[in-house]
């Protein structure tokens, strides 16, 4: 589904990604862990070209999205993204937040989009908030709305960039529950996270990144239970 | 003669004698025409310049950078020179035989530079995450700007924008320098006939009423746009 070849990204003189070659298959749930500054968020943001790579190639669904002339807007319509800071649109109601892109891009009629948004809001128990504005929601509620906003586009893959890092501890659970549900429905997912327990439980593959490369990756039980790399061992001893 | 009689005499001398009230109306009309059209020109120029500067700031090179530099030169020159000098220069270009046109264009170009800076700071006040969220949903650069960034930016800039419009309205009082019969010029002319300051007081009152109207409009718009702030 996603293929990455020798992906590099520099910020000025800083080499944040130093050549990543990777494949993510349909239906896989990949968790990316690592210390801050290791390049894991940059890696994720390169996958939908929010960061433009300095070098290397990326294919999505058989199409090279790093190629010149690739319509990245079209590609992004099939890649949902969830941000650390939710990034809901504060000037639009919850319902409008969800329906804006599908209706503007003419992927769904206004009525279809509204119906779908109501369905999604009912599912996450926030249908009574449909006509209110984002600033009336708690952090956990905002993030759940942000997740269904991405789901409303019927994406083929969901990218999560530290989806629970900006939340109060008591709200982490509700957001993880929703991500878990989406995972169980078979969605392909890439999750950058600090929640080791969650990564262990939901992911079928965990990547450990450090200094711009994937140092070690494995099934979660193996990676957490029997880490090989010294840096991974050090990292796990600090966070577990 | 009592004080009251004297006051009535002064006012009627400033307003009624020789149908002078018609002159105020003419001046008021010119002032309003200049202010309103210059305001429109200012908004259009300001929006375009702010968007070019904003986009140029996200690019590394190429034609956007050149356009950005031109826009910076424009705001620097316009904001760095007096409006009266700008008007005189414009008026003395031979195509403007009528001071009214010269002042509409002149005030418009002048206001555009200020409005551009206001819009630019408004655009910069919007978190980059808003743009990223729009783009990540597959919206293009312009739809993201129009549907997500601009509405929030304009709401944030409303107080500064109205400040500018109020300043613009009052600044049109220097249009008399290039022979425009605006409210100030007309009132000053009548003063030369009445030999007292009553016409100037009347002009001041009219400016005050217009500014109060603008302030009321501002309040209404801010209230409407504040819907999403209620919690």
Short mmCIF file of C-alpha atoms in Angstrom, two decimals:
data_model
loop_
_atom_site.label_atom_id
_atom_site.label_comp_id
_atom_site.label_asym_id
_atom_site.label_seq_id
_atom_site.Cartn_x
_atom_site.Cartn_y
_atom_site.Cartn_z
CA UNK A 1 0.00 0.00 0.00
CA UNK A 2 2.80 2.40 0.94
CA UNK A 3 6.32 1.96 -0.28
CA UNK A 4 9.22 4.19 0.68
CA UNK A 5 12.63 4.10 -0.91
CA UNK A 6 15.70 5.83 0.51
CA UNK A 7 13.61 8.63 2.01
CA UNK A 8 15.69 11.62 3.13
CA UNK A 9 14.74 14.91 4.69
CA UNK A 10 17.02 17.78 5.68
CA UNK A 11 16.04 20.88 7.58
CA UNK A 12 18.82 23.30 6.78
CA UNK A 13 21.95 21.41 7.72
CA UNK A 14 20.08 18.97 9.92
CA UNK A 15 19.59 15.47 8.48
CA UNK A 16 16.32 14.44 10.07
CA UNK A 17 15.67 11.41 7.89
CA UNK A 18 18.75 9.61 6.67
CA UNK A 19 17.51 7.13 4.13
CA UNK A 20 14.45 5.08 5.04
CA UNK A 21 13.33 2.17 2.89
CA UNK A 22 10.11 0.57 4.01
CA UNK A 23 6.91 -1.16 2.92
CA UNK A 24 3.56 -0.99 4.61
CA UNK A 25 1.02 -3.55 3.43
CA UNK A 26 -2.73 -3.15 3.26
CA UNK A 27 -4.40 -3.74 6.61
CA UNK A 28 -1.19 -3.37 8.56
CA UNK A 29 -1.11 -1.34 11.73
CA UNK A 30 2.34 0.08 12.17
CA UNK A 31 3.36 1.91 15.32
CA UNK A 32 6.40 4.18 15.17
CA UNK A 33 8.18 4.79 18.45
CA UNK A 34 11.40 6.49 19.40
CA UNK A 35 12.87 9.36 21.39
CA UNK A 36 11.86 12.91 20.50
CA UNK A 37 13.89 14.30 17.64
CA UNK A 38 14.33 10.86 16.15
CA UNK A 39 12.45 11.85 13.00
CA UNK A 40 9.33 9.75 13.53
CA UNK A 41 6.87 12.61 13.03
CA UNK A 42 8.81 13.86 10.03
CA UNK A 43 8.67 10.34 8.55
CA UNK A 44 4.89 10.27 9.00
CA UNK A 45 4.44 13.76 7.56
CA UNK A 46 6.50 12.80 4.52
CA UNK A 47 4.06 10.01 3.74
CA UNK A 48 1.40 12.53 2.63
CA UNK A 49 3.99 15.15 1.62
CA UNK A 50 3.11 17.64 4.36
CA UNK A 51 6.88 17.62 4.51
CA UNK A 52 8.45 17.50 1.07
CA UNK A 53 11.29 14.95 1.12
CA UNK A 54 14.77 16.09 0.23
CA UNK A 55 15.44 12.79 -1.48
CA UNK A 56 13.99 9.36 -2.15
CA UNK A 57 10.68 8.13 -3.47
CA UNK A 58 7.27 7.26 -2.05
CA UNK A 59 4.57 5.16 -3.67
CA UNK A 60 1.00 5.01 -2.49
CA UNK A 61 -1.45 2.56 -3.99
CA UNK A 62 0.95 1.90 -6.86
CA UNK A 63 1.38 5.60 -7.71
CA UNK A 64 4.62 7.46 -7.15
CA UNK A 65 3.53 10.52 -5.17
CA UNK A 66 7.00 12.07 -5.14
CA UNK A 67 6.95 12.15 -8.96
CA UNK A 68 6.72 15.51 -10.69
CA UNK A 69 3.18 16.25 -11.82
CA UNK A 70 1.53 14.01 -9.24
CA UNK A 71 -1.71 15.62 -8.01
CA UNK A 72 -1.02 15.42 -4.30
CA UNK A 73 -4.46 16.81 -3.39
CA UNK A 74 -6.09 13.79 -5.05
CA UNK A 75 -3.72 11.45 -3.18
CA UNK A 76 -4.39 13.09 0.17
CA UNK A 77 -8.12 12.55 -0.26
CA UNK A 78 -7.38 8.87 0.30
CA UNK A 79 -4.99 9.40 3.22
CA UNK A 80 -6.51 10.53 6.49
CA UNK A 81 -4.34 12.39 8.95
CA UNK A 82 -4.82 13.05 12.65
CA UNK A 83 -2.66 15.66 14.36
CA UNK A 84 -1.31 16.03 17.86
CA UNK A 85 -3.15 19.33 18.29
CA UNK A 86 -6.42 18.20 16.63
CA UNK A 87 -6.48 21.17 14.24
CA UNK A 88 -10.25 21.37 14.11
CA UNK A 89 -11.51 24.44 12.27
CA UNK A 90 -12.66 26.78 15.07
CA UNK A 91 -14.89 28.93 12.86
CA UNK A 92 -17.00 25.96 11.71
CA UNK A 93 -19.46 23.82 13.65
CA UNK A 94 -18.54 20.23 14.45
CA UNK A 95 -20.78 19.03 11.63
CA UNK A 96 -19.28 21.53 9.16
CA UNK A 97 -15.79 20.47 10.20
CA UNK A 98 -16.63 16.96 9.04
CA UNK A 99 -18.58 17.82 5.90
CA UNK A 100 -16.35 20.64 4.57
CA UNK A 101 -13.85 18.61 2.58
CA UNK A 102 -16.17 15.88 1.22
CA UNK A 103 -18.72 18.41 -0.02
CA UNK A 104 -16.25 20.97 -1.32
CA UNK A 105 -14.35 18.28 -3.22
CA UNK A 106 -17.68 16.97 -4.54
CA UNK A 107 -16.97 13.47 -3.26
CA UNK A 108 -20.37 13.45 -1.57
CA UNK A 109 -23.48 15.57 -1.99
CA UNK A 110 -24.22 17.98 0.84
CA UNK A 111 -27.00 15.69 2.14
CA UNK A 112 -24.88 12.55 1.91
CA UNK A 113 -22.02 14.23 3.71
CA UNK A 114 -24.31 15.48 6.48
CA UNK A 115 -25.89 12.09 6.92
CA UNK A 116 -22.51 10.41 7.07
CA UNK A 117 -21.23 13.00 9.54
CA UNK A 118 -24.27 12.45 11.78
CA UNK A 119 -23.70 8.73 11.60
CA UNK A 120 -20.08 9.14 12.64
CA UNK A 121 -20.96 11.58 15.42
CA UNK A 122 -23.62 9.22 16.73
CA UNK A 123 -21.05 6.47 16.77
CA UNK A 124 -18.66 8.47 18.94
CA UNK A 125 -21.50 9.73 21.13
CA UNK A 126 -21.19 13.39 20.14
CA UNK A 127 -24.27 13.83 17.98
CA UNK A 128 -25.68 16.36 20.44
CA UNK A 129 -22.61 18.53 19.77
CA UNK A 130 -23.13 18.57 15.98
CA UNK A 131 -24.12 22.22 15.79
CA UNK A 132 -21.74 23.59 18.40
CA UNK A 133 -18.25 24.90 17.81
CA UNK A 134 -14.97 23.10 18.61
CA UNK A 135 -14.08 25.33 21.54
CA UNK A 136 -16.98 23.83 23.48
CA UNK A 137 -15.45 20.36 23.39
CA UNK A 138 -12.91 18.76 25.67
CA UNK A 139 -9.54 17.72 24.26
CA UNK A 140 -10.58 14.09 23.98
CA UNK A 141 -13.81 15.02 22.22
CA UNK A 142 -11.92 17.29 19.82
CA UNK A 143 -9.52 14.52 18.89
CA UNK A 144 -12.35 12.05 18.33
CA UNK A 145 -14.04 14.57 16.04
CA UNK A 146 -10.73 15.05 14.23
CA UNK A 147 -10.52 11.29 13.71
CA UNK A 148 -14.03 11.02 12.27
CA UNK A 149 -13.38 14.10 10.13
CA UNK A 150 -10.59 12.13 8.50
CA UNK A 151 -12.74 8.97 8.32
CA UNK A 152 -15.53 10.86 6.56
CA UNK A 153 -13.30 11.00 3.48
CA UNK A 154 -13.28 7.17 3.32
CA UNK A 155 -9.48 7.02 3.36
CA UNK A 156 -7.47 3.92 2.55
CA UNK A 157 -4.90 4.66 5.19
CA UNK A 158 -4.90 6.68 8.38
CA UNK A 159 -1.82 8.53 9.64
CA UNK A 160 -1.76 9.42 13.34
CA UNK A 161 0.81 11.93 14.56
CA UNK A 162 1.03 11.51 18.34
CA UNK A 163 -2.75 11.60 18.66
CA UNK A 164 -2.81 11.51 22.47
CA UNK A 165 0.25 13.60 23.35
CA UNK A 166 -1.66 16.85 23.87
CA UNK A 167 -4.43 15.28 25.97
CA UNK A 168 -5.06 15.30 29.68
CA UNK A 169 -4.39 11.79 31.02
CA UNK A 170 -8.05 11.03 31.72
CA UNK A 171 -8.94 11.67 28.06
CA UNK A 172 -6.33 9.43 26.50
CA UNK A 173 -8.49 6.34 26.95
CA UNK A 174 -11.48 7.50 24.91
CA UNK A 175 -9.26 8.47 21.98
CA UNK A 176 -7.31 5.22 22.04
CA UNK A 177 -10.60 3.29 22.19
CA UNK A 178 -11.73 4.95 18.98
CA UNK A 179 -8.40 4.33 17.22
CA UNK A 180 -8.60 0.69 18.34
CA UNK A 181 -12.10 0.41 16.86
CA UNK A 182 -10.91 1.83 13.55
CA UNK A 183 -8.02 -0.62 13.59
CA UNK A 184 -10.35 -3.56 14.18
CA UNK A 185 -12.33 -2.57 11.10
CA UNK A 186 -9.25 -3.37 9.03
CA UNK A 187 -7.96 0.14 8.32
CA UNK A 188 -4.31 0.44 7.33
CA UNK A 189 -2.70 2.68 9.93
CA UNK A 190 0.60 4.31 10.75
CA UNK A 191 0.70 5.64 14.30
CA UNK A 192 3.46 7.73 15.80
CA UNK A 193 2.95 7.32 19.52
CA UNK A 194 4.41 7.45 22.98
CA UNK A 195 1.79 5.03 24.32
CA UNK A 196 3.84 1.84 24.49
CA UNK A 197 0.99 -0.22 25.91
CA UNK A 198 -1.25 0.85 23.06
CA UNK A 199 1.42 0.16 20.45
CA UNK A 200 1.90 -3.30 21.89
CA UNK A 201 -1.78 -4.04 21.83
CA UNK A 202 -2.96 -2.55 18.53
CA UNK A 203 0.01 -2.65 16.18
CA UNK A 204 1.07 -5.74 14.31
CA UNK A 205 4.44 -4.17 13.69
CA UNK A 206 6.44 -1.69 15.73
CA UNK A 207 9.26 0.41 14.32
CA UNK A 208 11.86 1.97 16.55
CA UNK A 209 13.41 5.09 15.04
CA UNK A 210 16.47 6.94 16.24
CA UNK A 211 18.58 9.62 14.59
CA UNK A 212 16.67 9.51 11.34
CA UNK A 213 16.74 5.80 10.64
CA UNK A 214 14.63 2.79 11.57
CA UNK A 215 16.95 1.05 13.99
CA UNK A 216 14.88 -2.03 14.70
CA UNK A 217 11.42 -3.32 13.88
CA UNK A 218 9.46 -6.38 14.75
CA UNK A 219 6.14 -7.75 15.93
CA UNK A 220 5.29 -5.95 19.18
CA UNK A 221 5.74 -8.96 21.42
CA UNK A 222 9.22 -9.53 20.03
CA UNK A 223 10.28 -5.90 19.93
CA UNK A 224 9.20 -5.14 23.46
CA UNK A 225 10.01 -8.57 24.90
CA UNK A 226 13.32 -9.16 23.27
CA UNK A 227 14.90 -5.96 22.00
CA UNK A 228 18.19 -6.49 20.15
CA UNK A 229 19.54 -3.02 19.58
CA UNK A 230 21.30 -1.26 22.40
CA UNK A 231 19.59 2.07 21.79
CA UNK A 232 16.19 0.39 21.77
CA UNK A 233 17.01 -1.35 25.03
CA UNK A 234 18.01 1.98 26.54
CA UNK A 235 14.87 3.66 25.23
CA UNK A 236 12.56 0.94 26.53
CA UNK A 237 14.20 0.90 29.94
CA UNK A 238 13.34 4.58 30.22
CA UNK A 239 9.74 4.52 29.00
CA UNK A 240 8.41 1.17 30.24
CA UNK B 1 -29.16 90.31 21.81
CA UNK B 2 -29.35 87.30 24.08
CA UNK B 3 -26.91 84.43 23.85
CA UNK B 4 -29.57 82.20 22.37
CA UNK B 5 -30.34 84.67 19.62
CA UNK B 6 -26.65 84.98 18.84
CA UNK B 7 -26.32 81.19 18.58
CA UNK B 8 -29.28 80.96 16.23
CA UNK B 9 -27.85 83.71 14.10
CA UNK B 10 -24.50 81.97 13.84
CA UNK B 11 -26.06 78.65 12.95
CA UNK B 12 -28.41 80.05 10.39
CA UNK B 13 -25.54 82.08 8.96
CA UNK B 14 -23.47 78.91 8.64
CA UNK B 15 -26.30 76.74 7.34
CA UNK B 16 -29.29 78.56 5.91
CA UNK B 17 -28.12 81.80 4.37
CA UNK B 18 -27.64 81.51 0.61
CA UNK B 19 -28.69 77.86 0.88
CA UNK B 20 -25.28 77.01 2.30
CA UNK B 21 -26.52 73.63 3.60
CA UNK B 22 -26.38 72.41 0.00
CA UNK B 23 -22.65 73.05 0.00
CA UNK B 24 -22.21 70.81 3.05
CA UNK B 25 -24.17 68.10 1.31
CA UNK B 26 -21.94 68.38 -1.73
CA UNK B 27 -18.84 68.21 0.47
CA UNK B 28 -20.27 65.30 2.41
CA UNK B 29 -21.03 63.45 -0.81
CA UNK B 30 -17.47 63.92 -2.09
CA UNK B 31 -15.99 62.84 1.23
CA UNK B 32 -18.15 59.72 1.30
CA UNK B 33 -17.43 58.85 -2.32
CA UNK B 34 -13.68 59.17 -1.81
CA UNK B 35 -13.71 57.23 1.46
CA UNK B 36 -15.97 54.42 0.24
CA UNK B 37 -14.26 53.83 -3.10
CA UNK B 38 -10.76 54.20 -1.61
CA UNK B 39 -11.79 51.70 1.05
CA UNK B 40 -12.86 49.19 -1.62
CA UNK B 41 -9.66 49.71 -3.60
CA UNK B 42 -7.69 49.40 -0.37
CA UNK B 43 -9.32 46.08 0.53
CA UNK B 44 -8.67 44.61 -2.91
CA UNK B 45 -5.05 45.80 -3.06
CA UNK B 46 -4.48 44.85 0.57
CA UNK B 47 -5.83 41.34 0.14
CA UNK B 48 -3.83 40.68 -3.02
CA UNK B 49 -0.61 42.09 -1.58
CA UNK B 50 -1.03 40.22 1.72
CA UNK B 51 -1.67 36.92 -0.07
CA UNK B 52 1.34 37.39 -2.36
CA UNK B 53 3.56 38.20 0.61
CA UNK B 54 2.17 35.25 2.55
CA UNK B 55 2.69 32.77 -0.27
CA UNK B 56 6.12 34.25 -1.06
CA UNK B 57 7.15 33.65 2.55
CA UNK B 58 6.50 29.91 2.11
CA UNK B 59 8.50 29.61 -1.13
CA UNK B 60 12.23 29.46 -1.46
CA UNK B 61 12.72 31.08 -4.85
CA UNK B 62 11.17 31.90 -8.19
CA UNK B 63 8.53 34.36 -9.39
CA UNK B 64 6.70 34.42 -6.04
CA UNK B 65 9.81 35.83 -4.37
CA UNK B 66 10.03 38.60 -6.99
CA UNK B 67 6.34 39.41 -6.56
CA UNK B 68 6.84 39.44 -2.81
CA UNK B 69 9.74 41.88 -3.11
CA UNK B 70 7.65 44.19 -5.29
CA UNK B 71 4.87 44.12 -2.70
CA UNK B 72 7.33 44.90 0.08
CA UNK B 73 8.65 47.85 -1.92
CA UNK B 74 5.07 49.09 -2.36
CA UNK B 75 4.19 48.97 1.34
CA UNK B 76 7.54 50.52 2.29
CA UNK B 77 7.21 53.48 -0.08
CA UNK B 78 3.53 54.14 0.61
CA UNK B 79 3.83 53.86 4.36
CA UNK B 80 7.06 55.84 4.36
CA UNK B 81 5.81 58.96 2.59
CA UNK B 82 3.09 61.48 3.53
CA UNK B 83 -0.33 61.05 1.97
CA UNK B 84 -0.40 64.69 0.93
CA UNK B 85 2.81 64.31 -1.06
CA UNK B 86 1.40 61.16 -2.69
CA UNK B 87 -1.79 63.00 -3.63
CA UNK B 88 0.11 65.98 -5.04
CA UNK B 89 2.30 63.70 -7.15
CA UNK B 90 -0.72 61.82 -8.45
CA UNK B 91 -2.65 65.02 -9.16
CA UNK B 92 0.25 66.47 -11.12
CA UNK B 93 0.43 63.43 -13.38
CA UNK B 94 -1.38 64.84 -16.35
CA UNK B 95 -4.07 62.13 -16.67
CA UNK B 96 -5.83 63.30 -13.53
CA UNK B 97 -7.49 66.57 -14.44
CA UNK B 98 -10.08 66.03 -11.74
CA UNK B 99 -8.85 65.99 -8.16
CA UNK B 100 -11.72 63.72 -7.19
CA UNK B 101 -10.42 60.84 -9.29
CA UNK B 102 -6.86 61.47 -8.19
CA UNK B 103 -7.90 61.39 -4.56
CA UNK B 104 -9.98 58.20 -4.93
CA UNK B 105 -7.02 56.43 -6.54
CA UNK B 106 -4.50 58.05 -4.20
CA UNK B 107 -6.32 57.20 -0.98
CA UNK B 108 -7.04 53.73 -2.34
CA UNK B 109 -3.39 53.00 -3.06
CA UNK B 110 -2.42 54.50 0.28
CA UNK B 111 -4.97 52.53 2.26
CA UNK B 112 -4.01 49.33 0.41
CA UNK B 113 -0.55 49.40 1.95
CA UNK B 114 -1.94 49.60 5.47
CA UNK B 115 -4.67 47.04 4.84
CA UNK B 116 -2.05 44.69 3.38
CA UNK B 117 -0.04 44.81 6.59
CA UNK B 118 -3.20 44.24 8.63
CA UNK B 119 -4.22 41.21 6.56
CA UNK B 120 -0.67 39.86 6.62
CA UNK B 121 -0.53 39.94 10.40
CA UNK B 122 -3.98 38.33 10.42
CA UNK B 123 -2.80 35.50 8.17
CA UNK B 124 0.27 35.00 10.31
CA UNK B 125 -1.91 34.80 13.42
CA UNK B 126 -3.53 31.59 12.13
CA UNK B 127 -1.80 28.43 13.33
CA UNK B 128 0.02 26.53 10.58
CA UNK B 129 -1.89 23.44 11.73
CA UNK B 130 -5.07 24.90 10.21
CA UNK B 131 -3.50 24.95 6.78
CA UNK B 132 -2.02 21.51 7.27
CA UNK B 133 -5.38 20.11 8.33
CA UNK B 134 -7.01 21.55 5.22
CA UNK B 135 -4.31 20.28 2.90
CA UNK B 136 -4.27 16.84 4.55
CA UNK B 137 -7.98 16.51 3.74
CA UNK B 138 -7.12 16.95 0.07
CA UNK B 139 -8.16 20.59 -0.24
CA UNK B 140 -5.92 22.59 -2.57
CA UNK B 141 -3.89 25.63 -1.62
CA UNK B 142 -6.52 28.18 -2.61
CA UNK B 143 -9.60 26.38 -1.17
CA UNK B 144 -7.69 25.91 2.08
CA UNK B 145 -6.93 29.62 2.11
CA UNK B 146 -10.47 30.68 1.22
CA UNK B 147 -12.47 28.25 3.37
CA UNK B 148 -10.21 27.83 6.39
CA UNK B 149 -7.46 30.43 6.82
CA UNK B 150 -9.03 33.65 5.46
CA UNK B 151 -12.30 33.55 7.42
CA UNK B 152 -10.37 33.20 10.67
CA UNK B 153 -7.76 35.78 9.66
CA UNK B 154 -10.36 38.37 8.69
CA UNK B 155 -12.20 37.88 11.96
CA UNK B 156 -8.94 38.48 13.85
CA UNK B 157 -8.17 41.61 11.84
CA UNK B 158 -11.58 43.25 12.10
CA UNK B 159 -10.70 45.72 14.89
CA UNK B 160 -7.50 46.84 13.13
CA UNK B 161 -9.32 46.99 9.82
CA UNK B 162 -12.02 49.30 11.15
CA UNK B 163 -9.34 51.46 12.75
CA UNK B 164 -7.86 51.86 9.30
CA UNK B 165 -11.22 52.70 7.70
CA UNK B 166 -11.94 55.29 10.37
CA UNK B 167 -8.49 56.81 9.86
CA UNK B 168 -9.04 56.78 6.10
CA UNK B 169 -12.38 58.56 6.39
CA UNK B 170 -10.85 61.34 8.46
CA UNK B 171 -7.73 61.52 6.31
CA UNK B 172 -9.81 62.39 3.25
CA UNK B 173 -10.03 65.86 4.83
CA UNK B 174 -6.70 66.69 3.17
CA UNK B 175 -8.22 66.16 -0.30
CA UNK B 176 -8.72 69.93 -0.43
CA UNK B 177 -5.00 70.17 -1.18
CA UNK B 178 -5.70 68.94 -4.68
CA UNK B 179 -8.78 71.07 -5.19
CA UNK B 180 -11.40 68.55 -4.15
CA UNK B 181 -14.46 70.13 -2.58
CA UNK B 182 -14.72 67.68 0.27
CA UNK B 183 -16.49 68.37 3.56
CA UNK B 184 -13.49 70.08 5.16
CA UNK B 185 -12.75 72.27 2.16
CA UNK B 186 -16.39 73.34 1.85
CA UNK B 187 -16.71 74.10 5.57
CA UNK B 188 -13.51 76.12 5.51
CA UNK B 189 -14.83 78.03 2.52
CA UNK B 190 -18.02 78.94 4.33
CA UNK B 191 -15.98 79.98 7.36
CA UNK B 192 -14.36 82.57 5.15
CA UNK B 193 -17.81 84.05 4.61
CA UNK B 194 -19.26 83.81 8.11
CA UNK B 195 -16.10 84.95 9.90
CA UNK B 196 -16.64 82.43 12.69
CA UNK B 197 -15.81 78.78 13.35
CA UNK B 198 -19.36 77.44 13.33
CA UNK B 199 -19.00 75.79 9.89
CA UNK B 200 -15.96 73.92 11.20
CA UNK B 201 -17.91 72.71 14.22
CA UNK B 202 -20.61 71.48 11.88
CA UNK B 203 -18.04 69.65 9.78
CA UNK B 204 -16.54 68.12 12.91
CA UNK B 205 -20.00 66.93 13.99
CA UNK B 206 -20.61 65.33 10.62
CA UNK B 207 -17.27 63.46 10.75
CA UNK B 208 -18.11 62.30 14.25
CA UNK B 209 -21.49 60.96 13.12
CA UNK B 210 -19.88 59.06 10.22
CA UNK B 211 -17.22 57.55 12.48
CA UNK B 212 -19.88 56.57 15.02
CA UNK B 213 -21.72 54.81 12.19
CA UNK B 214 -18.59 52.87 11.24
CA UNK B 215 -17.99 51.93 14.87
CA UNK B 216 -21.55 50.65 15.18
CA UNK B 217 -21.09 48.56 12.03
CA UNK B 218 -17.86 47.16 13.46
CA UNK B 219 -19.63 46.14 16.66
CA UNK B 220 -22.35 44.34 14.72
CA UNK B 221 -19.89 42.46 12.54
CA UNK B 222 -17.75 41.42 15.49
CA UNK B 223 -20.82 40.15 17.29
CA UNK B 224 -21.86 38.11 14.28
CA UNK B 225 -18.41 36.62 13.83
CA UNK B 226 -18.06 35.84 17.53
CA UNK B 227 -20.60 32.99 17.32
CA UNK B 228 -17.84 30.39 17.40
CA UNK B 229 -16.30 31.91 20.54
CA UNK B 230 -19.31 31.35 22.74
CA UNK B 231 -18.80 28.62 25.22
#
